[in-house]
Coordinates of C-alpha atoms and ligand atoms in Angstrom, one line a residue:
M256 CA -59.0 -0.3 -4.2
D257 CA -57.7 -1.0 -7.7
S258 CA -58.8 -3.3 -9.9
A259 CA -57.2 -6.1 -11.3
A260 CA -56.8 -4.5 -14.6
D261 CA -55.3 -1.5 -12.8
N262 CA -53.1 -3.2 -11.1
K263 CA -51.2 -5.0 -14.1
S264 CA -51.0 -1.6 -15.7
N265 CA -49.6 -0.3 -12.6
N266 CA -47.4 -2.9 -12.2
N267 CA -45.9 -2.2 -15.6
N268 CA -44.7 1.4 -14.2
Y269 CA -43.1 -0.7 -11.8
F270 CA -41.2 -2.9 -13.5
Y271 CA -41.3 -4.7 -16.6
C272 CA -38.9 -3.0 -18.8
K273 CA -36.6 -5.1 -21.7
G274 CA -33.5 -3.8 -23.2
N275 CA -30.8 -1.2 -21.6
D276 CA -32.3 1.9 -23.0
E277 CA -35.7 1.0 -21.9
I278 CA -34.9 0.6 -18.3
I279 CA -32.6 3.8 -18.1
S280 CA -35.9 5.6 -19.5
W281 CA -38.0 4.0 -16.8
F282 CA -35.9 5.5 -14.5
D283 CA -35.7 8.5 -16.0
R284 CA -39.3 9.2 -16.1
S285 CA -39.8 7.8 -12.8
A286 CA -37.1 9.9 -11.7
E287 CA -38.6 13.2 -13.6
N288 CA -41.9 12.6 -11.7
A289 CA -40.2 11.7 -8.4
A290 CA -42.5 13.1 -6.1
A291 CA -45.8 12.1 -7.7
I292 CA -44.5 8.6 -8.2
Q293 CA -43.8 8.8 -4.5
R294 CA -47.0 9.4 -3.4
Q295 CA -48.6 6.7 -5.8
T296 CA -46.3 4.5 -4.3
L297 CA -47.2 5.2 -0.6
R298 CA -50.8 5.2 -2.1
R299 CA -50.1 2.0 -3.1
I300 CA -48.7 0.3 -0.1
L301 CA -51.5 1.5 1.8
E302 CA -54.2 0.0 -0.4
L303 CA -52.3 -3.3 -1.0
N304 CA -52.0 -3.2 2.9
H305 CA -55.2 -1.6 4.2
R306 CA -56.4 -2.6 7.6
V307 CA -53.5 -5.0 8.7
E308 CA -53.1 -4.4 12.1
Y309 CA -50.4 -2.5 12.3
L310 CA -51.8 0.3 10.4
N311 CA -55.2 -0.4 11.8
K312 CA -53.9 1.0 14.8
W313 CA -52.6 3.8 13.4
I314 CA -55.0 4.7 10.5
G315 CA -57.9 2.7 11.2
D316 CA -60.3 3.0 8.4
I317 CA -58.8 6.2 6.9
R318 CA -60.3 6.7 3.1
L319 CA -57.5 6.2 0.8
I320 CA -59.7 7.4 -2.1
Q321 CA -58.5 10.9 -1.3
D322 CA -56.0 13.4 -2.8
E323 CA -52.5 12.2 -2.6
N324 CA -51.2 15.1 -1.5
A325 CA -53.4 15.0 1.6
L326 CA -52.8 11.5 2.3
E327 CA -49.1 12.0 2.4
S328 CA -49.4 14.4 5.1
L329 CA -52.5 12.5 6.6
Y330 CA -49.7 10.0 6.8
A331 CA -47.1 11.3 8.4
T332 CA -49.3 13.0 10.9
M333 CA -51.0 9.5 12.3
V334 CA -47.9 6.9 11.9
P335 CA -45.4 7.5 14.5
L336 CA -41.8 7.1 13.3
A337 CA -40.8 3.5 14.4
S338 CA -37.5 1.4 15.0
H339 CA -37.1 -2.4 14.2
A340 CA -38.0 -3.3 18.0
D341 CA -41.8 -2.0 17.1
F342 CA -42.3 -4.1 14.5
E343 CA -40.4 -7.1 16.2
P344 CA -43.6 -8.9 18.1
Y345 CA -45.3 -8.7 14.9
I346 CA -42.6 -10.4 13.1
H347 CA -42.3 -13.0 16.1
K348 CA -45.9 -13.9 15.3
I349 CA -45.6 -14.0 12.0
A350 CA -42.7 -16.3 12.3
D351 CA -45.0 -18.3 14.7
G352 CA -47.3 -19.0 11.7
E353 CA -50.0 -16.2 12.7
K354 CA -52.1 -16.3 9.8
A355 CA -54.1 -13.0 10.1
P356 CA -52.6 -9.9 8.3
L357 CA -50.3 -8.5 11.2
L358 CA -47.7 -5.8 8.7
T359 CA -48.9 -7.0 5.1
Q360 CA -52.2 -8.6 3.3
E361 CA -49.9 -10.9 1.5
P362 CA -48.9 -13.8 3.4
I363 CA -45.6 -13.8 4.2
T364 CA -43.8 -16.8 3.6
T365 CA -40.2 -15.7 3.8
L366 CA -37.9 -14.0 6.3
S367 CA -34.8 -12.2 6.0
L368 CA -31.7 -11.8 8.3
S369 CA -30.3 -8.3 7.9
S370 CA -26.6 -8.8 8.5
G371 CA -26.6 -7.4 12.1
T372 CA -22.8 -7.4 12.0
T373 CA -23.0 -3.4 12.1
E374 CA -25.3 -3.4 15.0
G375 CA -24.5 -6.7 16.8
S376 CA -27.6 -8.7 16.3
Q377 CA -29.2 -10.0 13.8
K378 CA -32.8 -8.7 13.0
F379 CA -35.7 -10.6 11.0
V380 CA -37.8 -8.3 8.0
P381 CA -40.2 -9.8 5.9
F382 CA -39.1 -10.8 2.3
T383 CA -41.7 -11.0 -0.3
H384 CA -41.9 -11.4 -3.9
H385 CA -41.5 -7.6 -4.4
S386 CA -38.0 -7.9 -2.8
S387 CA -37.1 -10.5 -5.4
Q388 CA -38.7 -8.0 -8.3
T389 CA -36.9 -5.0 -6.9
T390 CA -33.2 -6.5 -6.8
L391 CA -33.7 -7.8 -10.3
Q392 CA -35.2 -4.5 -11.1
I393 CA -31.5 -2.8 -9.6
F394 CA -29.4 -4.8 -11.0
K395 CA -30.5 -4.8 -14.6
L396 CA -30.9 -0.8 -13.9
A397 CA -27.0 -0.7 -13.1
A398 CA -25.7 -2.9 -15.7
A399 CA -27.6 -0.7 -18.1
Y400 CA -25.5 2.0 -16.6
R401 CA -22.3 0.5 -16.8
S402 CA -22.8 -1.2 -19.8
R403 CA -23.1 2.6 -21.4
I404 CA -19.5 3.1 -20.4
Y405 CA -17.9 -0.3 -19.9
S406 CA -18.7 -2.6 -22.8
I407 CA -19.0 -6.1 -22.0
R408 CA -19.1 -9.2 -24.3
E409 CA -22.6 -10.6 -24.8
G410 CA -22.3 -14.4 -23.4
G411 CA -19.4 -13.5 -21.2
K412 CA -18.8 -14.9 -17.9
V413 CA -18.6 -13.0 -14.5
L414 CA -16.6 -14.3 -11.4
E415 CA -18.9 -13.5 -8.6
F416 CA -17.6 -14.1 -5.1
I417 CA -21.0 -14.6 -3.9
Y418 CA -22.5 -16.7 -0.4
S419 CA -25.7 -18.3 0.4
S420 CA -25.8 -18.7 4.0
K421 CA -28.3 -21.6 5.3
Q422 CA -31.9 -21.2 4.9
Y423 CA -34.1 -22.7 7.6
K424 CA -37.3 -22.9 8.7
T425 CA -39.1 -21.1 11.8
K426 CA -41.4 -22.5 14.2
G427 CA -44.4 -21.3 11.8
G428 CA -43.1 -23.2 8.9
L429 CA -41.4 -19.9 7.2
I430 CA -38.0 -19.9 5.3
A431 CA -35.4 -17.8 7.1
G432 CA -32.0 -16.7 5.5
T433 CA -30.4 -13.7 4.6
A434 CA -31.8 -11.4 1.9
T435 CA -28.9 -12.7 -0.6
T436 CA -29.5 -15.9 0.1
H437 CA -33.2 -15.8 -1.0
Y438 CA -32.5 -13.9 -3.9
Y439 CA -29.6 -16.3 -5.0
A440 CA -32.3 -19.3 -4.8
S441 CA -34.8 -17.3 -6.8
E442 CA -36.2 -17.3 -10.4
E443 CA -35.1 -13.4 -10.5
F444 CA -31.5 -14.7 -10.1
K445 CA -31.7 -16.8 -13.2
I446 CA -33.8 -14.0 -14.8
K447 CA -30.7 -11.8 -14.1
Q448 CA -28.4 -13.8 -16.1
Q449 CA -30.1 -13.9 -19.0
H450 CA -31.2 -10.2 -19.0
T451 CA -27.7 -9.0 -18.5
K452 CA -26.3 -12.0 -21.0
S453 CA -23.7 -12.4 -18.3
F454 CA -23.3 -16.0 -16.6
T455 CA -21.8 -16.6 -13.2
C456 CA -19.1 -18.9 -13.6
S457 CA -20.0 -20.9 -10.4
P458 CA -23.1 -23.3 -10.3
E459 CA -25.7 -23.2 -7.7
E460 CA -24.3 -25.5 -5.8
V461 CA -21.2 -23.6 -5.3
I462 CA -22.6 -20.5 -4.3
S463 CA -25.0 -22.5 -1.8
S464 CA -22.3 -24.9 -0.5
G465 CA -22.9 -23.7 3.1
D466 CA -18.9 -23.5 3.6
Y467 CA -17.5 -20.1 2.5
K468 CA -14.1 -21.6 2.4
Q469 CA -15.1 -24.4 -0.1
S470 CA -17.0 -21.9 -1.9
T471 CA -14.4 -19.4 -2.2
Y472 CA -12.1 -22.0 -3.3
C473 CA -14.4 -23.4 -5.7
H474 CA -15.3 -19.9 -7.1
L475 CA -11.5 -19.3 -7.7
L476 CA -11.0 -22.3 -9.4
L477 CA -14.1 -21.9 -11.8
G478 CA -13.3 -18.2 -12.2
L479 CA -9.5 -19.7 -13.1
Y480 CA -10.7 -22.0 -15.5
F481 CA -13.1 -19.5 -17.5
S482 CA -10.5 -16.5 -17.4
E483 CA -10.2 -15.7 -20.7
E484 CA -14.5 -15.5 -20.9
V485 CA -14.5 -13.5 -17.5
E486 CA -15.7 -9.8 -18.3
F487 CA -15.8 -8.8 -15.0
V488 CA -15.5 -9.5 -10.8
T489 CA -17.9 -8.7 -8.3
S490 CA -19.2 -9.6 -4.9
T491 CA -21.8 -8.1 -3.0
F492 CA -19.6 -6.1 -0.4
A493 CA -15.8 -5.4 -1.6
Y494 CA -14.6 -7.6 1.8
S495 CA -15.7 -10.6 -0.1
I496 CA -13.4 -10.1 -3.2
V497 CA -10.2 -9.1 -0.6
Q498 CA -10.6 -12.0 1.5
A499 CA -10.9 -14.1 -2.1
F500 CA -7.6 -12.8 -2.9
R501 CA -6.0 -12.9 0.0
S502 CA -6.9 -16.8 0.0
F503 CA -5.7 -17.0 -3.4
E504 CA -2.3 -15.9 -2.5
E505 CA -2.1 -19.2 -0.3
L506 CA -3.9 -21.3 -2.8
W507 CA -2.7 -20.7 -6.0
K508 CA -0.2 -23.8 -6.6
E509 CA -3.3 -26.6 -5.1
L510 CA -5.7 -24.2 -8.0
C511 CA -3.0 -24.3 -10.5
H512 CA -2.6 -28.4 -9.8
D513 CA -6.3 -29.0 -10.3
I514 CA -6.9 -27.1 -13.3
R515 CA -3.4 -29.0 -14.7
E516 CA -4.7 -32.6 -13.7
G517 CA -8.6 -32.1 -13.9
T518 CA -9.2 -32.7 -9.8
L519 CA -10.5 -30.9 -7.3
S520 CA -8.4 -30.4 -3.8
S521 CA -9.4 -32.8 -0.9
R522 CA -10.2 -29.6 0.5
I523 CA -13.6 -29.6 -0.8
N524 CA -15.3 -32.5 0.9
I525 CA -19.4 -31.5 0.2
I526 CA -20.4 -34.4 -2.1
K527 CA -22.7 -32.2 -4.4
V528 CA -20.0 -29.6 -4.9
R529 CA -17.2 -32.3 -5.9
K530 CA -19.7 -33.7 -8.4
T531 CA -20.6 -30.4 -9.9
V532 CA -17.3 -29.2 -10.0
L533 CA -15.6 -32.1 -11.7
G534 CA -18.7 -32.1 -13.9
I535 CA -17.7 -29.1 -15.3
I536 CA -13.6 -29.0 -15.4
V537 CA -11.5 -31.2 -17.7
P538 CA -7.4 -31.2 -17.5
H539 CA -5.9 -28.5 -19.0
S540 CA -2.2 -28.2 -18.4
E541 CA -1.4 -25.2 -21.3
L542 CA -3.7 -22.7 -18.7
A543 CA -2.3 -24.4 -15.9
S544 CA 1.4 -23.3 -16.9
R545 CA 0.5 -19.8 -18.0
I546 CA -1.2 -19.1 -14.5
E547 CA 1.7 -21.0 -13.0
S548 CA 4.5 -18.8 -14.4
I549 CA 2.2 -15.3 -13.8
C550 CA 1.6 -16.3 -10.2
E551 CA 5.4 -16.9 -9.7
E552 CA 6.0 -13.3 -10.9
L553 CA 2.7 -11.8 -9.1
E554 CA 4.2 -13.2 -5.7
R555 CA 7.5 -11.2 -6.0
E556 CA 5.5 -8.2 -6.8
D557 CA 3.1 -8.9 -3.8
W558 CA 0.4 -9.9 -6.1
F559 CA -0.2 -6.1 -7.3
S560 CA -2.6 -6.0 -10.2
I561 CA -3.5 -9.6 -10.0
I562 CA -7.2 -9.6 -11.6
P563 CA -6.0 -7.9 -15.5
R564 CA -3.2 -10.0 -15.2
L565 CA -4.8 -13.3 -14.3
W566 CA -8.2 -12.1 -16.1
P567 CA -7.0 -10.6 -19.0
N568 CA -10.6 -9.9 -20.3
V569 CA -12.0 -8.4 -17.2
K570 CA -13.3 -4.4 -17.8
Y571 CA -13.7 -3.4 -14.3
V572 CA -14.4 -4.8 -10.5
Y573 CA -18.0 -4.1 -9.1
S574 CA -18.9 -4.3 -5.6
I575 CA -20.2 -1.5 -2.8
M576 CA -17.0 0.1 -1.7
T577 CA -18.6 2.8 0.3
G578 CA -19.3 3.3 3.8
S579 CA -17.7 0.4 6.0
M580 CA -16.2 -1.1 3.1
Q581 CA -14.2 1.9 2.6
P582 CA -11.0 0.6 4.7
Y583 CA -10.6 -2.1 2.2
L584 CA -10.3 0.3 -1.0
N585 CA -6.4 0.1 -0.7
K586 CA -6.1 -3.3 -1.2
L587 CA -8.6 -4.0 -3.7
R588 CA -6.7 -1.1 -5.7
H589 CA -3.8 -2.9 -5.3
Y590 CA -5.5 -5.6 -6.4
A591 CA -7.2 -4.7 -9.3
G592 CA -4.4 -2.4 -10.8
N593 CA -5.6 -0.1 -13.4
L594 CA -8.9 -1.5 -13.5
P595 CA -12.1 0.9 -12.8
L596 CA -13.4 0.1 -9.5
V597 CA -17.0 0.2 -10.0
S598 CA -19.2 1.2 -7.0
A599 CA -22.3 -1.1 -6.9
D600 CA -25.7 0.5 -5.6
Y601 CA -27.3 1.6 -2.2
G602 CA -29.7 -0.8 -0.4
S603 CA -30.4 -2.5 2.7
T604 CA -32.3 -6.2 3.7
E605 CA -35.5 -3.9 4.2
S606 CA -35.5 -2.0 0.4
W607 CA -32.9 -1.0 -2.0
I608 CA -32.7 2.5 -2.1
G609 CA -30.6 4.0 -4.8
V610 CA -28.4 3.0 -8.0
N611 CA -25.3 4.2 -9.1
V612 CA -26.1 6.3 -12.7
E613 CA -22.3 7.5 -12.9
P614 CA -20.3 4.2 -12.4
S615 CA -17.3 5.8 -13.8
S616 CA -17.2 7.9 -10.6
P617 CA -14.7 6.9 -8.4
P618 CA -15.6 4.8 -4.8
E619 CA -14.6 8.1 -2.8
K620 CA -17.4 10.5 -4.6
V621 CA -20.0 7.6 -5.8
T622 CA -23.9 9.0 -5.3
F623 CA -26.8 6.9 -5.1
A624 CA -30.2 8.1 -7.2
V625 CA -33.0 7.2 -5.2
I626 CA -35.5 4.8 -7.2
P627 CA -39.0 6.6 -6.1
T628 CA -41.0 3.0 -6.8
F629 CA -39.0 0.9 -4.5
S630 CA -40.8 2.3 -1.0
Y631 CA -41.7 5.6 0.2
F632 CA -38.7 7.0 1.6
E633 CA -38.9 10.1 4.1
F634 CA -35.9 11.9 5.3
I635 CA -35.1 13.3 9.0
P636 CA -33.2 16.1 8.8
L637 CA -29.7 16.1 10.9
H638 CA -27.6 18.9 12.4
R639 CA -24.6 18.3 14.3
S640 CA -25.0 18.9 17.9
K641 CA -22.6 20.6 20.1
P642 CA -21.7 19.3 23.2
Q643 CA -23.0 21.4 25.8
S644 CA -20.5 20.7 28.9
C645 CA -17.6 18.2 30.3
N646 CA -18.7 15.9 32.4
N647 CA -16.7 13.2 34.0
N648 CA -19.4 10.8 34.4
H649 CA -19.2 7.9 32.6
K650 CA -22.5 6.5 33.6
D651 CA -24.1 9.4 31.1
A652 CA -22.7 7.1 28.3
N653 CA -25.8 5.5 27.3
L654 CA -27.8 8.6 27.7
L655 CA -25.8 10.2 25.1
V656 CA -26.2 7.2 22.1
N657 CA -29.0 9.2 20.6
D658 CA -27.8 12.5 21.1
D659 CA -25.7 12.5 18.5
F660 CA -27.7 14.9 16.1
I661 CA -30.5 17.0 16.4
E662 CA -33.4 16.5 14.4
D663 CA -36.0 18.5 12.3
D664 CA -39.6 16.8 11.4
P665 CA -39.3 14.0 8.7
V666 CA -39.9 15.5 4.8
P667 CA -40.3 13.6 1.9
L668 CA -38.5 13.2 -1.0
S669 CA -39.8 16.2 -2.7
Q670 CA -38.4 18.6 -0.3
V671 CA -34.8 17.5 0.6
K672 CA -31.8 20.2 0.0
I673 CA -28.4 19.6 -1.6
G674 CA -26.2 20.2 1.0
Q675 CA -28.2 18.5 4.2
E676 CA -27.7 15.2 5.9
Y677 CA -30.5 12.7 6.7
E678 CA -31.5 10.0 8.2
I679 CA -33.7 7.8 5.9
I680 CA -36.9 6.4 6.7
L681 CA -39.0 3.5 5.2
T682 CA -42.3 2.7 4.2
T683 CA -42.1 -0.5 2.2
F684 CA -44.1 -3.0 0.3
T685 CA -42.9 -5.7 2.9
G686 CA -44.8 -4.2 5.8
L687 CA -42.1 -2.0 7.2
Y688 CA -44.0 1.3 7.8
R689 CA -42.2 4.8 9.0
Y690 CA -39.5 2.8 9.7
R691 CA -35.9 4.2 10.6
L692 CA -33.2 2.7 9.1
G693 CA -30.2 4.5 11.1
D694 CA -28.2 5.4 8.2
V695 CA -26.9 8.9 7.2
V696 CA -27.1 10.2 4.1
E697 CA -26.1 13.4 2.5
V698 CA -28.3 15.0 -0.7
I699 CA -25.3 15.5 -3.3
G700 CA -27.9 16.5 -6.1
F701 CA -30.2 15.3 -8.2
H702 CA -30.6 13.0 -10.9
K703 CA -33.8 14.8 -13.2
K704 CA -35.7 15.7 -9.6
T705 CA -34.9 12.3 -7.5
P706 CA -32.3 13.0 -4.6
K707 CA -28.5 11.6 -5.3
L708 CA -27.3 10.4 -1.8
N709 CA -23.8 10.2 -0.3
F710 CA -23.5 7.6 2.2
I711 CA -21.9 8.8 5.1
C712 CA -22.6 6.4 7.8
R713 CA -24.2 4.5 10.2
R714 CA -26.5 6.8 12.5
K715 CA -25.5 4.4 16.0
L716 CA -22.5 6.3 17.7
I717 CA -20.1 3.5 18.1
L718 CA -17.5 5.3 20.5
T719 CA -18.4 7.3 23.4
V720 CA -17.2 7.3 27.0
N721 CA -18.9 10.6 28.1
I722 CA -19.7 13.3 26.2
D723 CA -17.5 12.3 23.0
K724 CA -19.5 11.5 19.9
N725 CA -17.4 9.0 17.3
T726 CA -19.5 7.8 14.4
E727 CA -18.0 5.2 12.2
K728 CA -16.7 7.3 9.5
D729 CA -15.0 9.4 12.8
L730 CA -13.0 6.2 13.8
Q731 CA -12.6 5.3 9.9
L732 CA -11.0 8.5 9.3
V733 CA -8.4 8.0 12.4
V734 CA -7.6 4.8 11.5
E735 CA -6.8 6.1 8.0
R736 CA -4.2 8.6 9.6
G737 CA -2.7 6.0 11.5
S738 CA -2.6 3.3 8.6
Q739 CA -0.6 6.0 6.4
I740 CA 2.3 5.9 9.3
L741 CA 2.2 2.7 9.1
L742 CA 2.7 2.4 5.5
S743 CA 4.9 5.0 4.7
K744 CA 7.2 4.1 7.6
S745 CA 7.1 0.5 7.3
R746 CA 6.2 -2.4 4.5
A747 CA 3.6 -3.8 6.7
E748 CA -0.6 -2.9 5.8
L749 CA -3.6 -2.9 7.7
V750 CA -5.6 -6.0 7.3
D751 CA -9.0 -5.3 9.2
F752 CA -9.7 -3.3 12.5
T753 CA -12.3 -3.0 15.1
S754 CA -12.5 -0.8 18.6
H755 CA -14.3 -0.6 21.7
A756 CA -15.2 1.8 24.2
N757 CA -13.5 0.7 27.6
V758 CA -15.4 1.9 30.4
A759 CA -14.9 -0.7 33.1
K760 CA -12.1 1.5 34.5
R761 CA -12.1 5.3 35.6
P762 CA -11.3 6.9 33.3
G763 CA -12.9 5.0 30.3
H764 CA -10.8 5.2 27.0
Y765 CA -11.0 4.0 23.7
V766 CA -9.4 0.9 22.4
I767 CA -8.3 0.1 18.4
Y768 CA -7.4 -3.2 17.6
W769 CA -5.0 -3.9 14.4
E770 CA -4.6 -6.9 12.2
I771 CA -1.4 -6.2 10.5
K772 CA 0.5 -7.8 7.9
G773 CA 4.5 -7.6 7.5
D774 CA 7.0 -6.3 10.2
V775 CA 6.9 -3.0 12.2
E776 CA 8.9 -1.8 14.3
E777 CA 7.4 -0.9 17.8
K778 CA 8.1 2.8 17.9
V779 CA 6.2 3.1 14.5
L780 CA 3.4 1.5 16.2
G781 CA 3.6 3.9 19.2
E782 CA 3.5 6.9 16.6
C783 CA 0.5 5.0 15.0
C784 CA -1.4 5.0 18.2
R785 CA -0.3 8.4 19.4
E786 CA -1.7 9.9 15.4
M787 CA -5.2 8.3 16.0
D788 CA -5.5 9.5 19.4
A789 CA -4.7 12.8 18.2
S790 CA -6.8 12.7 15.4
F791 CA -10.1 12.4 16.9
V792 CA -11.3 15.8 16.2
D793 CA -14.8 15.6 17.8
H794 CA -14.4 18.4 20.6
G795 CA -16.1 16.3 23.3
Y796 CA -13.4 13.8 22.5
V797 CA -10.5 16.4 22.5
V798 CA -11.8 18.0 25.8
S799 CA -11.9 14.7 27.5
R800 CA -8.6 14.0 26.7
K801 CA -7.4 17.3 27.6
T802 CA -8.8 16.9 31.3
N803 CA -8.2 13.5 31.5
S804 CA -11.9 12.1 31.8
I805 CA -11.1 10.0 29.1
G806 CA -7.8 8.0 29.0
P807 CA -5.3 7.6 26.7
L808 CA -6.1 5.9 23.5
E809 CA -4.8 2.2 23.7
L810 CA -3.7 0.2 20.4
C811 CA -3.8 -3.5 20.4
I812 CA -2.0 -5.8 18.1
V813 CA -3.7 -8.9 17.4
E814 CA -2.2 -12.1 15.5
R815 CA -2.6 -12.8 12.0
G816 CA -6.2 -14.8 11.4
T817 CA -8.0 -13.0 14.4
F818 CA -10.3 -11.3 12.0
K819 CA -11.0 -14.4 10.3
K820 CA -12.0 -15.6 13.7
I821 CA -14.2 -13.1 14.0
L822 CA -16.0 -14.0 10.4
E823 CA -16.4 -17.4 11.6
H824 CA -17.9 -16.5 14.7
F825 CA -20.3 -14.6 12.8
I826 CA -20.6 -17.4 10.0
G827 CA -21.2 -20.0 12.8
N828 CA -24.1 -17.9 13.9
G829 CA -26.0 -17.9 10.8
A830 CA -24.6 -14.7 9.1
A831 CA -23.8 -15.3 4.7
L832 CA -19.9 -13.9 3.9
S833 CA -21.9 -12.1 0.9
Q834 CA -23.1 -9.7 3.7
F835 CA -20.3 -9.7 6.2
K836 CA -19.3 -6.1 7.3
T837 CA -16.4 -6.0 10.0
P838 CA -18.1 -4.6 13.0
R839 CA -16.4 -1.4 13.4
C840 CA -16.7 -1.5 17.4
T841 CA -17.9 -4.1 19.6
S842 CA -18.9 -4.4 23.2
N843 CA -19.7 -7.9 22.5
Q844 CA -17.9 -10.4 25.1
V845 CA -17.4 -13.4 22.3
L846 CA -15.5 -11.1 20.4
L847 CA -13.8 -8.9 23.2
R848 CA -12.4 -12.4 24.1
I849 CA -11.0 -13.3 21.0
L850 CA -9.7 -10.0 20.1
N851 CA -8.0 -9.7 23.9
V852 CA -7.0 -13.5 23.5
C853 CA -5.0 -12.9 20.4
T854 CA -3.6 -9.4 21.1
M855 CA 0.4 -9.3 21.3
K856 CA 1.3 -5.8 22.0
R857 CA -0.4 -3.1 23.6
F858 CA 0.7 0.7 23.0
Y859 CA -1.0 3.6 24.9
S860 CA -1.3 7.1 23.0
T861 CA 1.2 10.0 24.4
A862 CA -0.5 12.5 22.8
Y863 CA -2.2 15.2 25.1
G864 CA 1.0 15.0 27.7
Ligands
AMP227 P1 -27.7 -5.5 5.7 O1 -28.3 -5.4 7.1 O2 -27.0 -6.9 5.3 O3 -28.8 -5.7 5.1 O4 -26.9 -4.2 5.2 C1 -27.5 -3.5 5.1 C2 -26.7 -1.8 5.4 O5 -25.4 -1.9 4.7 C3 -27.4 -0.6 4.5 O6 -28.3 0.1 6.0 C4 -26.0 0.5 4.9 O7 -26.0 1.1 6.1 C5 -25.1 -0.7 4.3 N1 -24.7 -0.6 2.9 C6 -25.7 -1.1 2.1 N2 -25.3 -0.6 0.6 C7 -24.2 0.3 1.0 C8 -23.7 0.9 0.4 N3 -23.7 1.4 -1.3 N4 -22.6 2.2 0.5 C9 -22.5 2.2 2.3 N5 -23.2 1.4 2.9 C10 -23.9 0.5 2.1

């Protein structure tokens, strides 16, 4: 085991760096030595957690003093790949107050809830001081890269659409909440603002109000109040920025009134939020008049370019825009006008993974350079499988769920190849060992010697009736094709979408739910439906459609506000807006009920006759 002194000097390699140049050179050094640092990271994790119950089962008392190469291959041989279900019994015991070291030697006092909106159910994962430290580190690193291209004024403000969920105590007295909630409540969040010399417009009371509508109103109000000082607009996921500006379209008159009078709308009824916000704003009629006249023009122009028009000093918009956020890009571009959209980094509740080292890349091309000190990463090579036969039995659907790719043996970071797709496996400082994250990435290149990843999709198939296999990415592409028709043949826009593989009746078929804004003729919607059906290129789907073992695609148009109801359903169950991702496919009965009750029109595809 390391001595305390060694621990301290080791820690210096892992975290503490001061200025922008220092942190970038720290990362460059880590990236240059990525393979060795990964092996050290594995050793460090195993040393810190030697003899915890989970590891004891697999590696017992193996001696950690051996050479790091040997340790790396021994680890991969002795510890099996695992999924969240394998850790669940341990995490439940920890939540119930078990004190024995089950996953980590360091006692776990906090649990994070992953958003679960992609998978359907929320999952607990351990959260430690290391989690906040890595968050701070990646935020500082990403800010340093951004500052090389877009310089911002020191001491300026940031309009951040961020939201904490409720934190609560588990049976054993541990604090549970989303990872972003723990982070906003941590010392590291304050340190980040000091370090990056950019300060969020909203006080803690607004971020943690627990009511996302009230928080959004106050974020907008304070953002407008400090509009001259705001240097960039941000959120964790792009969805939050889009939803905030959609609300702005409805709220702007009330916001202007509050700025003119120095008052606060009666919508805000949480006492501590009222008190804090009213303590910040004073009447400002000149500013209110300026905003009002800009908004009158913007309203006529469908709010195009609202961000630079109302926030004249903003340099860029910064958020996660990849993966399931891609469908919101059009709307985000509409609001951002000519401002650069900068894609934020890649991570999960379980671990941060990669940083965007090229902030000027458009969101469609962004890659993430893996940070080799954060976790020990392995990669399962994935090859696209071909359907063997056309089977009309939809009872096989479940069997096919994991049969999406053919897998090779996992490889360490040092052995990944450009152009290959992989599923990521994590071994974390927080007690997850060879944990399948379920994300599919492609290696696009290298930053020094650490891979740069393109996020492809969640691994899980979302649409499958029999031999067909479609991922979230496949659905996204299809919906994009349909919405292009919508855009070109009407003035309507797609607000949000989800889907369902309906196997209740034979033949099963896909249902796509669309919420749209604006008027559109039925004929055009019929065309969109047909186009989407014809755009699924998966061989299994095409063959099944041709033989009618999958029925015509159904497009359901839901009434305005349906997806807000879905958001509210998740928030009501403890999700945080900061981490919310609309589920792109659902079998959840509550959601299906909301969607079906709100369906106003149905169309069936005429593709394939
Ligand atoms: P959560 O469960 O809320 O921790 O969400 C983590 C998941 O969000 C990851 O496993 C990814 O699927 C997705 N995600 C996180 N960052 C990005 C990103 N930059 N681009 C695309 N997807 C991301």
